[in-house]
């Protein structure tokens, strides 16, 4: 392991533009387990962005002409290459993102697997009318060049899903990872060089300004973004001036609703897995639990036991199961939300404040005694803190969830599947689940609604989102 950490310290990380490895300006990359800089990453200049867009435009017709099967073959080869460099990519992922090395390995494996699964989809033309004098055909073309902007919570995975979704359909792409976690994605640019034609996948880096420059660049045909709701709204506004399609995967405040007959153990396991692991930095995590008043203590106590079982520390240390929060701004936000919860009368059954050590460590925290109206219940915390809120009227819970701004996912925990299904149907969320919480499956569409976004990710729906529909009518001569 140490040789990978040493290599990461010595390497020069570069952008990939038109098959060239380039960089002019650099900025620091912070290790969240220490709060100090450990590397530098390029910041794309305006000329480099122009070059990336021009390369993608040049490469696009040839890439589209290869056809679905050859594109899929090359993408599968890319997935294999990612697997071969798994240890290196996982080490970078842990260094920049903070999560334990074993979890980074899982993210890298999942990245390769999603590329394989997504590249098996095909979108076919369809004959709509076939009459002696007239045929009408529905034809699907790639949009052209996609701008992809990714966040820091799952840098490789979230960026590469955008890449495969666009590329399999015959688009080319310029991908920008978050400036907080750029290194593993920059390495994917290098890895792609031996496999994909020049200019098909361009990887640039930089922060808010680079992202804004991409969104305002006239050379793109679509913007695919994952990140916060305010940034998503800014991107939608800029894109409106071009009438350019966007897919926006934004924030969420997922609720888990326990019915009186639901399995507390299953709910607690899912809440810990999504709401504590990776410090709760998942878009679709259990971010609040609604339980009947009589069950609040049982849920909270078992969740607190799960919370106390986590071992916090540097993601390379043996036995560590929880790394730091990824960045200082997010850490400060979580600290402030927990202080507000305490001021609102929240009772902390585990955790409750940051660790007194360098880095952005915050222990998994379970809070009771809060109601809707408290920030921790109403807002997206994006940290390892879960409120357990009591209820006595399930209809009021559904109304409260529907009244909130987000609509990403929700789960219902019950042994009465008919009752669970009825509640699922009343929740205004893109994905509802009964007895599990938002386990992603790339063959299943992931709809984005309300302030959780716009469009659909994954599956054929996601791929169609990178294509344009054309209707061709032919009259007999
Ligand atoms: P962010 O909006 O701060 O940044 C995301 C990306 O956008 C970064 O690459 C950043 O450089 C870039 N960016 C920032 N300002 C920009 C601008 N004005 N124009 C263009 N690009 C800009 O988000 P974040 O804090 O990195 O991500 C966390 C958020 O992402 C959370 O709210 C989380 O719920 C959400 N998320 C959603 C999903 C989903 O599928 N819905 C998945 C993962 C994360």
Short mmCIF file of C-alpha atoms and ligand atoms in Angstrom, two decimals:
data_model
loop_
_atom_site.label_atom_id
_atom_site.label_comp_id
_atom_site.label_asym_id
_atom_site.label_seq_id
_atom_site.Cartn_x
_atom_site.Cartn_y
_atom_site.Cartn_z
CA UNK A 1 0.00 0.00 0.00
CA UNK A 2 2.75 2.45 0.96
CA UNK A 3 4.22 2.29 -2.56
CA UNK A 4 0.88 3.51 -3.98
CA UNK A 5 0.72 6.37 -1.47
CA UNK A 6 4.33 7.29 -2.35
CA UNK A 7 3.54 7.10 -6.06
CA UNK A 8 0.51 9.38 -5.54
CA UNK A 9 2.74 11.95 -3.87
CA UNK A 10 5.29 11.90 -6.72
CA UNK A 11 3.01 11.70 -9.77
CA UNK A 12 2.15 14.73 -11.91
CA UNK A 13 -1.57 14.62 -12.69
CA UNK A 14 -2.55 15.96 -16.09
CA UNK A 15 -5.67 16.58 -18.14
CA UNK A 16 -6.47 14.53 -21.24
CA UNK A 17 -7.39 16.65 -24.24
CA UNK A 18 -7.45 15.23 -27.76
CA UNK A 19 -5.18 12.40 -26.68
CA UNK A 20 -2.60 14.78 -25.21
CA UNK A 21 -1.67 15.04 -21.54
CA UNK A 22 -1.72 18.76 -20.74
CA UNK A 23 -1.71 21.28 -17.90
CA UNK A 24 -0.77 24.93 -17.49
CA UNK A 25 -2.12 26.03 -14.10
CA UNK A 26 -2.40 23.94 -10.94
CA UNK A 27 -4.19 24.11 -7.58
CA UNK A 28 -3.82 22.13 -4.35
CA UNK A 29 -5.74 18.96 -3.57
CA UNK A 30 -6.48 18.42 0.15
CA UNK A 31 -6.29 15.12 2.05
CA UNK A 32 -9.46 15.22 4.18
CA UNK A 33 -7.92 12.95 6.82
CA UNK A 34 -5.32 15.65 7.62
CA UNK A 35 -6.81 18.84 6.19
CA UNK A 36 -3.55 19.55 4.37
CA UNK A 37 -2.57 19.59 0.70
CA UNK A 38 -0.96 16.40 -0.61
CA UNK A 39 -1.00 16.98 -4.37
CA UNK A 40 -1.90 19.43 -7.13
CA UNK A 41 -4.32 19.16 -10.01
CA UNK A 42 -4.62 21.21 -13.19
CA UNK A 43 -7.07 24.09 -13.57
CA UNK A 44 -8.20 24.22 -17.19
CA UNK A 45 -7.47 27.46 -18.99
CA UNK A 46 -9.99 28.92 -21.43
CA UNK A 47 -7.78 27.73 -24.29
CA UNK A 48 -7.67 24.20 -22.86
CA UNK A 49 -11.46 24.12 -22.55
CA UNK A 50 -11.77 25.32 -26.16
CA UNK A 51 -9.31 22.63 -27.27
CA UNK A 52 -11.24 19.91 -25.41
CA UNK A 53 -14.55 20.96 -26.97
CA UNK A 54 -12.99 21.18 -30.45
CA UNK A 55 -11.41 17.73 -30.04
CA UNK A 56 -14.71 16.23 -28.94
CA UNK A 57 -16.50 17.84 -31.91
CA UNK A 58 -13.91 16.49 -34.36
CA UNK A 59 -14.05 13.00 -32.89
CA UNK A 60 -17.83 12.72 -32.65
CA UNK A 61 -18.87 11.74 -36.23
CA UNK A 62 -16.24 8.99 -36.41
CA UNK A 63 -17.17 7.65 -32.98
CA UNK A 64 -20.87 7.62 -33.88
CA UNK A 65 -20.07 5.87 -37.19
CA UNK A 66 -18.47 2.94 -35.34
CA UNK A 67 -21.93 1.71 -34.38
CA UNK A 68 -23.29 0.39 -31.09
CA UNK A 69 -21.45 -2.93 -30.99
CA UNK A 70 -17.97 -1.55 -31.66
CA UNK A 71 -18.50 1.31 -29.21
CA UNK A 72 -19.62 -1.23 -26.63
CA UNK A 73 -16.55 -3.38 -27.31
CA UNK A 74 -14.23 -0.41 -26.72
CA UNK A 75 -16.11 0.62 -23.57
CA UNK A 76 -15.86 -2.93 -22.23
CA UNK A 77 -12.12 -2.81 -22.88
CA UNK A 78 -12.03 0.46 -20.93
CA UNK A 79 -13.83 -1.24 -18.03
CA UNK A 80 -11.26 -4.06 -18.11
CA UNK A 81 -8.43 -1.51 -18.00
CA UNK A 82 -10.02 0.16 -14.97
CA UNK A 83 -10.12 -3.22 -13.24
CA UNK A 84 -6.45 -3.78 -14.04
CA UNK A 85 -5.51 -0.46 -12.39
CA UNK A 86 -7.92 -0.97 -9.50
CA UNK A 87 -5.34 -0.80 -6.69
CA UNK A 88 -3.88 2.48 -7.98
CA UNK A 89 -7.27 4.08 -8.63
CA UNK A 90 -8.56 2.92 -5.23
CA UNK A 91 -5.54 4.41 -3.48
CA UNK A 92 -6.09 7.77 -5.19
CA UNK A 93 -9.80 7.57 -4.40
CA UNK A 94 -9.07 7.07 -0.69
CA UNK A 95 -6.42 9.78 -0.60
CA UNK A 96 -8.63 12.43 -2.16
CA UNK A 97 -12.11 11.34 -1.01
CA UNK A 98 -11.24 9.91 2.42
CA UNK A 99 -13.27 6.69 2.39
CA UNK A 100 -11.66 3.44 3.62
CA UNK A 101 -9.53 1.69 1.01
CA UNK A 102 -11.80 -1.39 0.87
CA UNK A 103 -14.77 0.83 0.05
CA UNK A 104 -12.76 2.63 -2.63
CA UNK A 105 -12.00 -0.77 -4.17
CA UNK A 106 -15.74 -1.45 -4.23
CA UNK A 107 -16.38 1.93 -5.90
CA UNK A 108 -13.75 1.19 -8.55
CA UNK A 109 -15.17 -2.30 -9.21
CA UNK A 110 -18.67 -0.83 -9.40
CA UNK A 111 -17.45 1.83 -11.83
CA UNK A 112 -16.12 -0.84 -14.20
CA UNK A 113 -19.27 -2.92 -13.78
CA UNK A 114 -21.59 0.01 -14.53
CA UNK A 115 -19.63 0.70 -17.71
CA UNK A 116 -20.14 -2.93 -18.74
CA UNK A 117 -23.85 -2.95 -17.92
CA UNK A 118 -24.66 0.43 -19.47
CA UNK A 119 -22.76 -0.37 -22.67
CA UNK A 120 -25.03 -3.38 -23.27
CA UNK A 121 -28.06 -1.14 -23.92
CA UNK A 122 -29.16 -0.41 -27.47
CA UNK A 123 -31.59 2.26 -28.63
CA UNK A 124 -33.22 1.23 -31.91
CA UNK A 125 -35.10 3.11 -34.58
CA UNK A 126 -38.77 2.19 -34.79
CA UNK A 127 -41.29 2.07 -37.64
CA UNK A 128 -44.34 4.01 -36.50
CA UNK A 129 -46.45 3.77 -39.67
CA UNK A 130 -45.97 1.30 -42.48
CA UNK A 131 -48.62 1.89 -45.14
CA UNK A 132 -48.38 1.27 -48.90
CA UNK A 133 -48.12 5.00 -49.61
CA UNK A 134 -46.40 6.21 -46.45
CA UNK A 135 -43.83 5.08 -43.89
CA UNK A 136 -42.96 6.99 -40.76
CA UNK A 137 -39.84 6.08 -38.82
CA UNK A 138 -38.72 7.20 -35.37
CA UNK A 139 -34.96 7.59 -35.51
CA UNK A 140 -32.54 8.22 -32.63
CA UNK A 141 -29.31 10.18 -33.15
CA UNK A 142 -26.62 11.14 -30.62
CA UNK A 143 -26.92 14.76 -29.50
CA UNK A 144 -23.23 15.43 -30.24
CA UNK A 145 -20.89 16.64 -27.49
CA UNK A 146 -21.80 16.37 -23.82
CA UNK A 147 -20.39 18.46 -20.95
CA UNK A 148 -20.25 16.34 -17.79
CA UNK A 149 -19.64 17.86 -14.35
CA UNK A 150 -19.26 15.54 -11.35
CA UNK A 151 -19.24 15.96 -7.54
CA UNK A 152 -16.84 14.78 -4.82
CA UNK A 153 -18.87 12.22 -2.88
CA UNK A 154 -18.30 9.35 -5.34
CA UNK A 155 -15.97 10.90 -7.86
CA UNK A 156 -15.06 8.03 -10.19
CA UNK A 157 -18.40 6.31 -10.21
CA UNK A 158 -20.61 9.37 -10.72
CA UNK A 159 -18.38 10.79 -13.45
CA UNK A 160 -18.01 7.53 -15.35
CA UNK A 161 -21.74 6.82 -15.41
CA UNK A 162 -22.09 10.08 -17.33
CA UNK A 163 -19.28 9.04 -19.65
CA UNK A 164 -20.67 5.62 -20.57
CA UNK A 165 -24.22 6.95 -20.91
CA UNK A 166 -23.08 9.53 -23.45
CA UNK A 167 -20.45 7.47 -25.27
CA UNK A 168 -22.49 4.32 -25.88
CA UNK A 169 -25.05 6.44 -27.75
CA UNK A 170 -22.36 7.89 -30.06
CA UNK A 171 -21.73 11.20 -28.30
CA UNK A 172 -18.30 12.39 -27.28
CA UNK A 173 -17.64 14.10 -23.97
CA UNK A 174 -15.69 16.59 -21.88
CA UNK A 175 -15.72 15.48 -18.24
CA UNK A 176 -14.80 17.64 -15.26
CA UNK A 177 -14.50 16.02 -11.83
CA UNK A 178 -14.88 18.10 -8.69
CA UNK A 179 -11.82 20.21 -7.87
CA UNK A 180 -11.97 18.51 -4.44
CA UNK A 181 -11.47 15.00 -5.86
CA UNK A 182 -9.93 15.30 -9.34
CA UNK A 183 -7.05 12.82 -9.30
CA UNK A 184 -8.65 9.41 -9.84
CA UNK A 185 -10.74 10.80 -12.71
CA UNK A 186 -7.72 12.47 -14.31
CA UNK A 187 -6.08 9.04 -14.25
CA UNK A 188 -9.06 7.58 -16.10
CA UNK A 189 -8.30 10.03 -18.87
CA UNK A 190 -4.79 8.57 -19.10
CA UNK A 191 -6.09 4.99 -19.00
CA UNK A 192 -8.56 5.73 -21.82
CA UNK A 193 -5.74 6.82 -24.14
CA UNK A 194 -4.75 3.29 -25.00
CA UNK A 195 -8.33 2.27 -25.70
CA UNK A 196 -10.68 5.01 -26.97
CA UNK A 197 -10.09 7.10 -30.13
CA UNK A 198 -8.49 10.51 -29.52
CA UNK A 199 -10.92 13.21 -28.50
CA UNK A 200 -13.77 10.85 -27.57
CA UNK A 201 -13.21 11.25 -23.81
CA UNK A 202 -11.56 14.49 -22.70
CA UNK A 203 -10.94 15.02 -18.99
CA UNK A 204 -10.29 18.52 -17.72
CA UNK A 205 -10.16 19.79 -14.13
CA UNK A 206 -10.80 22.95 -12.17
CA UNK A 207 -13.45 24.37 -9.89
CA UNK A 208 -16.58 26.48 -10.00
CA UNK A 209 -15.19 28.84 -12.66
CA UNK A 210 -14.20 25.99 -14.95
CA UNK A 211 -17.63 24.41 -14.49
CA UNK A 212 -19.35 27.70 -15.24
CA UNK A 213 -17.16 28.18 -18.34
CA UNK A 214 -18.20 24.73 -19.58
CA UNK A 215 -21.88 25.43 -19.05
CA UNK A 216 -21.56 28.75 -20.89
CA UNK A 217 -19.55 27.28 -23.78
CA UNK A 218 -21.46 27.28 -27.07
CA UNK A 219 -19.76 24.08 -28.29
CA UNK A 220 -21.77 21.63 -26.19
CA UNK A 221 -25.07 19.98 -27.07
CA UNK A 222 -26.00 18.90 -23.55
CA UNK A 223 -24.94 19.36 -19.92
CA UNK A 224 -25.03 16.42 -17.53
CA UNK A 225 -24.47 17.50 -13.94
CA UNK A 226 -24.43 15.85 -10.52
CA UNK A 227 -24.05 18.09 -7.51
CA UNK A 228 -25.87 20.50 -5.28
CA UNK A 229 -29.29 21.99 -5.99
CA UNK A 230 -28.12 25.66 -6.08
CA UNK A 231 -25.45 24.79 -8.67
CA UNK A 232 -27.99 22.77 -10.65
CA UNK A 233 -30.35 25.73 -10.76
CA UNK A 234 -27.51 28.00 -11.93
CA UNK A 235 -26.69 25.50 -14.68
CA UNK A 236 -30.34 25.27 -15.77
CA UNK A 237 -30.51 29.07 -16.02
CA UNK A 238 -27.39 29.32 -18.16
CA UNK A 239 -28.48 26.39 -20.34
CA UNK A 240 -31.86 28.01 -20.92
CA UNK A 241 -30.15 30.75 -22.92
CA UNK A 242 -29.02 28.06 -25.39
CA UNK A 243 -32.25 26.02 -25.05
CA UNK A 244 -29.77 23.22 -24.36
CA UNK A 245 -30.93 20.00 -22.68
CA UNK A 246 -29.68 19.24 -19.18
CA UNK A 247 -29.76 16.24 -16.89
CA UNK A 248 -29.45 17.39 -13.30
CA UNK A 249 -28.90 14.98 -10.41
CA UNK A 250 -29.13 17.12 -7.32
CA UNK A 251 -29.69 16.86 -3.61
CA UNK A 252 -32.16 14.86 -1.60
CA UNK A 253 -33.55 14.50 1.90
CA UNK A 254 -34.68 10.89 1.71
CA UNK A 255 -37.12 9.70 4.34
CA UNK A 256 -37.44 6.15 5.62
CA UNK A 257 -40.90 5.45 7.05
CA UNK A 258 -41.23 2.62 9.55
CA UNK A 259 -44.73 1.16 9.82
CA UNK A 260 -45.66 -0.55 13.11
CA UNK A 261 -45.03 -4.02 11.61
CA UNK A 262 -41.73 -3.20 9.85
CA UNK A 263 -38.37 -4.81 10.62
CA UNK A 264 -36.40 -2.43 12.81
CA UNK A 265 -33.23 -4.45 12.24
CA UNK A 266 -33.50 -4.21 8.45
CA UNK A 267 -34.22 -0.48 8.63
CA UNK A 268 -31.30 0.13 10.97
CA UNK A 269 -28.93 -1.84 8.72
CA UNK A 270 -30.00 0.22 5.67
CA UNK A 271 -29.80 3.49 7.59
CA UNK A 272 -26.26 2.74 8.73
CA UNK A 273 -25.19 1.53 5.29
CA UNK A 274 -26.51 4.59 3.44
CA UNK A 275 -26.57 7.28 6.14
CA UNK A 276 -23.33 6.55 8.02
CA UNK A 277 -21.01 4.74 5.59
CA UNK A 278 -19.16 7.22 3.38
CA UNK A 279 -20.20 9.69 6.12
CA UNK A 280 -23.71 9.78 4.67
CA UNK A 281 -22.35 11.47 1.56
CA UNK A 282 -24.74 9.74 -0.81
CA UNK A 283 -27.47 11.56 -2.68
CA UNK A 284 -29.92 8.74 -2.01
CA UNK A 285 -29.24 7.91 1.64
CA UNK A 286 -31.61 7.61 4.57
CA UNK A 287 -31.41 11.18 5.87
CA UNK A 288 -34.37 11.04 8.31
CA UNK A 289 -36.39 8.22 9.83
CA UNK A 290 -40.07 8.48 10.70
CA UNK A 291 -41.10 5.87 13.29
CA UNK A 292 -44.31 5.40 15.32
CA UNK A 293 -43.81 7.21 18.65
CA UNK A 294 -43.81 3.88 20.51
CA UNK A 295 -40.88 2.61 18.39
CA UNK A 296 -38.66 5.70 18.32
CA UNK A 297 -36.49 4.61 21.24
CA UNK A 298 -36.04 1.07 19.92
CA UNK A 299 -35.00 2.37 16.48
CA UNK A 300 -32.72 5.06 17.89
CA UNK A 301 -31.02 2.73 20.37
CA UNK A 302 -30.28 0.08 17.76
CA UNK A 303 -29.10 2.71 15.29
CA UNK A 304 -26.86 4.20 17.98
CA UNK A 305 -25.36 0.75 18.60
CA UNK A 306 -24.61 0.49 14.86
CA UNK A 307 -23.15 4.02 14.96
CA UNK A 308 -20.86 3.19 17.88
CA UNK A 309 -19.50 0.14 16.05
CA UNK A 310 -17.80 2.31 13.37
CA UNK A 311 -14.04 2.75 13.65
CA UNK A 312 -13.04 6.22 12.45
CA UNK A 313 -9.66 7.01 11.00
CA UNK A 314 -7.43 7.35 7.98
CA UNK A 315 -8.84 5.24 5.15
CA UNK A 316 -5.59 3.26 4.82
CA UNK A 317 -5.40 2.26 8.52
CA UNK A 318 -6.31 -1.38 9.23
CA UNK A 319 -9.74 -1.86 10.78
CA UNK A 320 -11.03 1.61 9.89
CA UNK A 321 -14.64 1.55 8.67
CA UNK A 322 -15.35 5.29 8.41
CA UNK A 323 -13.15 8.01 6.97
CA UNK A 324 -13.47 11.78 7.33
CA UNK A 325 -16.13 14.01 5.80
CA UNK A 326 -14.71 14.91 2.41
CA UNK A 327 -14.14 18.64 2.78
CA UNK A 328 -14.04 21.49 5.26
CA UNK A 329 -17.17 23.29 4.00
CA UNK A 330 -19.23 20.11 4.33
CA UNK A 331 -17.71 19.38 7.76
CA UNK A 332 -18.56 22.90 8.96
CA UNK A 333 -22.11 22.48 7.64
CA UNK A 334 -22.58 19.17 9.51
CA UNK A 335 -21.15 20.67 12.74
CA UNK A 336 -23.54 23.63 12.45
CA UNK A 337 -26.61 21.46 11.72
CA UNK A 338 -25.85 19.28 14.76
CA UNK A 339 -25.46 22.37 16.96
CA UNK A 340 -28.82 23.64 15.68
CA UNK A 341 -30.37 20.24 16.42
CA UNK A 342 -29.07 20.44 19.99
CA UNK A 343 -30.49 23.95 20.34
CA UNK A 344 -33.84 22.64 19.08
CA UNK A 345 -33.91 20.10 21.93
CA UNK A 346 -32.35 17.20 20.03
CA UNK A 347 -31.02 14.34 22.16
CA UNK A 348 -27.79 12.75 20.88
CA UNK A 349 -27.69 8.99 21.37
CA UNK A 350 -24.29 8.64 19.72
CA UNK A 351 -21.64 11.00 18.40
CA UNK A 352 -22.88 14.56 18.72
CA UNK A 353 -19.77 16.55 17.83
CA UNK A 354 -16.58 16.43 15.75
CA UNK A 355 -13.51 14.46 16.85
CA UNK A 356 -10.72 16.52 18.38
CA UNK A 357 -8.05 15.61 15.86
CA UNK A 358 -6.77 16.93 12.53
CA UNK A 359 -8.93 16.19 9.50
CA UNK A 360 -12.67 16.35 9.08
CA UNK A 361 -13.80 13.48 11.33
CA UNK A 362 -17.35 13.41 12.61
CA UNK A 363 -18.71 10.30 14.38
CA UNK A 364 -22.04 8.77 13.32
CA UNK A 365 -24.73 10.59 15.25
CA UNK A 366 -28.30 9.57 16.10
CA UNK A 367 -30.69 12.31 17.23
CA UNK A 368 -34.16 12.04 18.76
CA UNK A 369 -36.51 14.70 20.12
CA UNK A 370 -36.76 16.68 16.89
CA UNK A 371 -39.74 17.38 14.65
CA UNK A 372 -40.25 18.83 11.18
CA UNK A 373 -39.18 22.46 11.25
CA UNK A 374 -35.74 21.60 12.64
CA UNK A 375 -32.92 21.98 10.08
CA UNK A 376 -31.69 18.42 10.56
CA UNK A 377 -35.12 17.09 9.58
CA UNK A 378 -35.93 19.60 6.84
CA UNK A 379 -32.57 20.03 5.07
CA UNK A 380 -30.06 17.75 3.40
CA UNK A 381 -27.28 17.22 5.98
CA UNK A 382 -25.01 15.15 3.67
CA UNK A 383 -23.19 13.91 6.76
CA UNK A 384 -23.28 10.96 9.19
CA UNK A 385 -26.18 12.27 11.26
CA UNK A 386 -29.69 10.76 11.29
CA UNK A 387 -32.74 12.10 13.14
CA UNK A 388 -35.38 9.61 14.27
CA UNK A 389 -38.70 11.47 14.27
CA UNK A 390 -41.86 10.14 15.94
CA UNK A 391 -45.30 10.09 14.30
CA UNK A 392 -48.81 8.98 15.14
CA UNK A 393 -50.52 9.80 11.82
CA UNK A 394 -49.06 8.20 8.69
CA UNK A 395 -51.06 10.49 6.38
CA UNK A 396 -49.44 13.50 8.00
CA UNK A 397 -46.00 11.94 7.42
CA UNK A 398 -46.74 11.48 3.71
CA UNK A 399 -47.98 15.08 3.52
CA UNK A 400 -44.85 16.39 5.28
CA UNK A 401 -42.53 14.50 2.95
CA UNK A 402 -44.44 15.68 -0.11
CA UNK A 403 -44.42 19.27 1.13
CA UNK A 404 -40.59 19.33 1.18
CA UNK A 405 -38.53 20.60 -1.74
CA UNK A 406 -36.81 17.31 -2.63
CA UNK A 407 -38.12 14.20 -4.37
CA UNK A 408 -35.19 11.84 -4.85
CA UNK A 409 -36.12 8.58 -3.10
CA UNK A 410 -37.94 7.28 -0.03
CA UNK A 411 -38.42 3.91 1.63
CA UNK A 412 -41.21 2.21 3.56
CA UNK A 413 -40.48 -0.58 6.06
CA UNK A 414 -43.36 -2.98 6.62
CA UNK A 415 -44.34 -6.64 6.36
CA UNK A 416 -47.63 -5.57 4.75
CA UNK A 417 -46.46 -5.15 1.16
CA UNK A 418 -49.86 -3.91 -0.01
CA UNK A 419 -49.84 -1.14 2.58
CA UNK A 420 -46.23 -0.30 1.66
CA UNK A 421 -47.09 -0.12 -2.01
CA UNK A 422 -50.05 2.16 -1.35
CA UNK A 423 -47.84 4.61 0.57
CA UNK A 424 -45.15 4.41 -2.13
CA UNK A 425 -47.74 5.47 -4.70
CA UNK A 426 -48.65 8.55 -2.68
CA UNK A 427 -45.08 9.78 -2.20
CA UNK A 428 -43.91 12.36 -4.74
CA UNK A 429 -40.43 10.87 -5.23
CA UNK A 430 -38.62 9.58 -8.29
CA UNK A 431 -37.86 6.18 -6.71
CA UNK A 432 -39.71 4.55 -3.82
CA UNK A 433 -38.64 1.28 -2.22
CA UNK A 434 -40.29 -1.11 0.20
CA UNK A 435 -37.95 -2.86 2.68
CA UNK A 436 -34.79 -1.50 1.10
CA UNK A 437 -33.40 1.95 0.43
CA UNK A 438 -32.37 3.09 -3.04
CA UNK A 439 -29.97 0.32 -3.99
CA UNK A 440 -28.89 1.52 -7.43
CA UNK A 441 -29.23 -0.84 -10.34
CA UNK A 442 -27.99 0.59 -13.64
CA UNK A 443 -30.65 -1.39 -15.53
CA UNK A 444 -33.35 0.51 -13.62
CA UNK A 445 -34.12 4.17 -14.45
CA UNK A 446 -33.47 6.76 -11.76
CA UNK A 447 -35.92 9.66 -12.27
CA UNK A 448 -35.01 13.11 -10.98
CA UNK A 449 -37.85 15.37 -9.87
CA UNK A 450 -38.62 18.52 -7.86
CA UNK A 451 -35.42 20.11 -6.49
CA UNK A 452 -33.67 16.74 -6.73
CA UNK A 453 -33.15 17.34 -10.40
CA UNK A 454 -34.36 17.02 -13.94
CA UNK A 455 -34.32 14.13 -16.39
CA UNK A 456 -33.63 10.45 -15.83
CA UNK A 457 -30.35 8.71 -15.13
CA UNK A 458 -29.36 5.10 -15.89
CA UNK A 459 -30.92 2.44 -18.08
CA UNK A 460 -32.31 3.10 -21.55
CA UNK A 461 -34.06 6.24 -20.30
CA UNK A 462 -30.69 7.74 -19.35
CA UNK A 463 -29.16 6.89 -22.72
CA UNK A 464 -32.12 8.36 -24.62
CA UNK A 465 -31.45 11.55 -22.65
CA UNK A 466 -28.20 11.93 -24.60
CA UNK A 467 -29.95 11.45 -27.94
CA UNK A 468 -32.32 13.41 -30.15
CA UNK A 469 -35.47 12.04 -31.69
CA UNK A 470 -36.00 12.51 -35.40
CA UNK A 471 -39.12 11.49 -37.30
CA UNK A 472 -38.72 10.66 -41.00
CA UNK A 473 -41.78 10.38 -43.24
CA UNK A 474 -41.44 8.80 -46.70
CA UNK A 475 -44.22 8.96 -49.30
CA UNK A 476 -44.13 6.55 -52.18
CA UNK A 477 -42.84 8.25 -55.32
P1 LIG B 1 -21.41 21.35 -6.12
O1 LIG B 1 -22.62 21.83 -6.80
O2 LIG B 1 -20.72 22.24 -5.17
O3 LIG B 1 -20.28 20.91 -7.16
C1 LIG B 1 -20.47 19.87 -8.11
C2 LIG B 1 -19.65 20.15 -9.32
O4 LIG B 1 -20.09 21.35 -9.94
C3 LIG B 1 -18.16 20.33 -9.08
O5 LIG B 1 -17.47 19.69 -10.13
C4 LIG B 1 -17.99 21.84 -9.14
O6 LIG B 1 -16.70 22.23 -9.54
C5 LIG B 1 -18.99 22.22 -10.18
N1 LIG B 1 -19.52 23.58 -10.09
C6 LIG B 1 -19.61 24.37 -9.00
N2 LIG B 1 -20.21 25.54 -9.33
C7 LIG B 1 -20.50 25.48 -10.65
C8 LIG B 1 -21.16 26.37 -11.56
N3 LIG B 1 -21.62 27.55 -11.18
N4 LIG B 1 -21.34 25.95 -12.83
C9 LIG B 1 -20.91 24.73 -13.23
N5 LIG B 1 -20.27 23.86 -12.41
C10 LIG B 1 -20.08 24.22 -11.13
O7 LIG B 1 -21.90 20.00 -5.45
P2 LIG B 1 -21.09 19.08 -4.47
O8 LIG B 1 -21.12 19.75 -3.15
O9 LIG B 1 -19.80 18.71 -5.11
O10 LIG B 1 -21.97 17.74 -4.43
C11 LIG B 1 -22.77 17.38 -3.35
C12 LIG B 1 -24.21 17.42 -3.78
O11 LIG B 1 -24.40 16.51 -4.86
C13 LIG B 1 -25.18 16.96 -2.70
O12 LIG B 1 -26.23 17.88 -2.58
C14 LIG B 1 -25.71 15.63 -3.21
O13 LIG B 1 -26.99 15.30 -2.78
C15 LIG B 1 -25.62 15.81 -4.68
N6 LIG B 1 -25.56 14.51 -5.35
C16 LIG B 1 -26.66 14.12 -6.03
C17 LIG B 1 -26.67 12.88 -6.66
C18 LIG B 1 -27.90 12.42 -7.40
O14 LIG B 1 -27.84 11.44 -8.11
N7 LIG B 1 -29.02 13.10 -7.28
C19 LIG B 1 -25.55 12.08 -6.62
C20 LIG B 1 -24.44 12.50 -5.91
C21 LIG B 1 -24.46 13.75 -5.28
#
